[in-house]
CSV table of C-alpha atoms in Angstrom, one decimal:
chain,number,residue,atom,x,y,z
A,1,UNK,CA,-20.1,-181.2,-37.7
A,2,UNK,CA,-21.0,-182.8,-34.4
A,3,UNK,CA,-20.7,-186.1,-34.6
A,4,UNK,CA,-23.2,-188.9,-32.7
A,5,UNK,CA,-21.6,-190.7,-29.8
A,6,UNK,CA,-24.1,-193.5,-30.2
A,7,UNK,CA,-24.8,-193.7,-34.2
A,8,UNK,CA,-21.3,-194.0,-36.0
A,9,UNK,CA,-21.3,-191.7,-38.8
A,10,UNK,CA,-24.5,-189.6,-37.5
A,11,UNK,CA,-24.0,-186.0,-37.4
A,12,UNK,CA,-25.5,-182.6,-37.2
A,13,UNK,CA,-24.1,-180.2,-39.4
A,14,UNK,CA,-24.4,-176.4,-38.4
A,15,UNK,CA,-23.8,-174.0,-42.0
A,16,UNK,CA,-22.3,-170.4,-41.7
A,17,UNK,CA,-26.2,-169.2,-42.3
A,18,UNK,CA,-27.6,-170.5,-39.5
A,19,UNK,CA,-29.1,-173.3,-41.4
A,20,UNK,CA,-28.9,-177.1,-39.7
A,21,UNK,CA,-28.7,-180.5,-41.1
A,22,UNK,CA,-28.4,-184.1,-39.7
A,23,UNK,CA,-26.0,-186.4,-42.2
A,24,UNK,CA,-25.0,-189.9,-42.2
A,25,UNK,CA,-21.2,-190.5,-43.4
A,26,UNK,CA,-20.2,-193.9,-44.0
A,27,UNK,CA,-18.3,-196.1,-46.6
A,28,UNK,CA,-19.4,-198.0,-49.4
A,29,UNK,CA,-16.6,-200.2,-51.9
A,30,UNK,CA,-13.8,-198.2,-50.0
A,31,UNK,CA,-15.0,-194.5,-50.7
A,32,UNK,CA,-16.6,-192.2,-48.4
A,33,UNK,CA,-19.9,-190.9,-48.8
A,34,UNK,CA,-22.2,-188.7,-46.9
A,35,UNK,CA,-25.8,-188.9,-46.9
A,36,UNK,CA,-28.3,-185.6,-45.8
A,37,UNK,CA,-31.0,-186.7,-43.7
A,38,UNK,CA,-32.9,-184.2,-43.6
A,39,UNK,CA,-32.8,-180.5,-41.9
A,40,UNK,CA,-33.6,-179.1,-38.5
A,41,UNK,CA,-36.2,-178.6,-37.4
A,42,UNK,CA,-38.4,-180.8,-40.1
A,43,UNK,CA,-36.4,-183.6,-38.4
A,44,UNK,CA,-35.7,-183.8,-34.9
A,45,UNK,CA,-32.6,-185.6,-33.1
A,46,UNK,CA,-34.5,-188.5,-32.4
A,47,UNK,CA,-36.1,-189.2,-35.4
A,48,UNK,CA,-32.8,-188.6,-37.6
A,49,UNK,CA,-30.9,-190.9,-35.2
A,50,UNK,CA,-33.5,-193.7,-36.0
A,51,UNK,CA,-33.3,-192.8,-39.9
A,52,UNK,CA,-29.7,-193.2,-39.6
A,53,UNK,CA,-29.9,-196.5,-37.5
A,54,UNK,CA,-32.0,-198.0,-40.6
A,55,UNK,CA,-29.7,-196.5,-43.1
A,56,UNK,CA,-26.7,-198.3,-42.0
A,57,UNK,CA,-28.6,-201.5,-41.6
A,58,UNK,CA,-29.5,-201.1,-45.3
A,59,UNK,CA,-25.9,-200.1,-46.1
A,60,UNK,CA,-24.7,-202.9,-44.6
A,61,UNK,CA,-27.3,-205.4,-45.9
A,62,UNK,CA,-26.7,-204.3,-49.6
A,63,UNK,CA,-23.2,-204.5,-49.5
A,64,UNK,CA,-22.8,-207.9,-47.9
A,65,UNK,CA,-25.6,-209.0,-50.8
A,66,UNK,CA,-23.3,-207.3,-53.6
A,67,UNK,CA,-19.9,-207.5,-51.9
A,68,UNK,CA,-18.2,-209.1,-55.2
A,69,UNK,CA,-19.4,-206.4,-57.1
A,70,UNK,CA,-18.9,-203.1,-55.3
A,71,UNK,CA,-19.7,-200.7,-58.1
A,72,UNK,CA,-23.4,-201.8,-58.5
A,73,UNK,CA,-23.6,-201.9,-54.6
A,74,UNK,CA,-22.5,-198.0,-54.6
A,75,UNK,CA,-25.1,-197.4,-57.1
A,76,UNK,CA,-28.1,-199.3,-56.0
A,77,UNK,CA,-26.9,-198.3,-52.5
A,78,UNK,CA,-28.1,-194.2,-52.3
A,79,UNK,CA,-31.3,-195.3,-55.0
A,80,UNK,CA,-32.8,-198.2,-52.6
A,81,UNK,CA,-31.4,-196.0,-49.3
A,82,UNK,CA,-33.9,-193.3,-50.3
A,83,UNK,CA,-37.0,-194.7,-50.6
């Protein structure tokens, strides 16, 4: 993984196979998570960088609304992050 100096959590991921992905790792209730993007070259830097922008803004929004319950947050969070 090469990790974003400007996103926190935003990464490119370069498998064995020659196969690249851009990810989103981040926390939700305490646990780490990691979220794929989408793959090179469907998505390119700057688009995944603005994906990831919104995702943690949606991360963050949904947990402050469900913060006293953190187990529906991590559920509703990867459901409502993909749409």
């Amino acid at each position: 993984q090469i990790f974003d100096t400007d996103v926190r959590g935003f990464a490119a991921c370069i498998y064995r196979g020659g196969g690249r992905a851009f990810t989103l790792d981040y926390r939700v209730a305490g646990r780490q998570r990691r979220m794929t993007i989408g793959r090179w070259p469907e998505w390119s830097v700057t688009a995944a960088r603005e994906r990831a922008k919104e995702l943690r803004r949606a991360i963050r929004k949904i947990y402050r609304v469900n913060a006293t319950e953190p187990a529906f947050c991590e559920v509703t969070s990867k459901r409502d992050l993909k749409a």
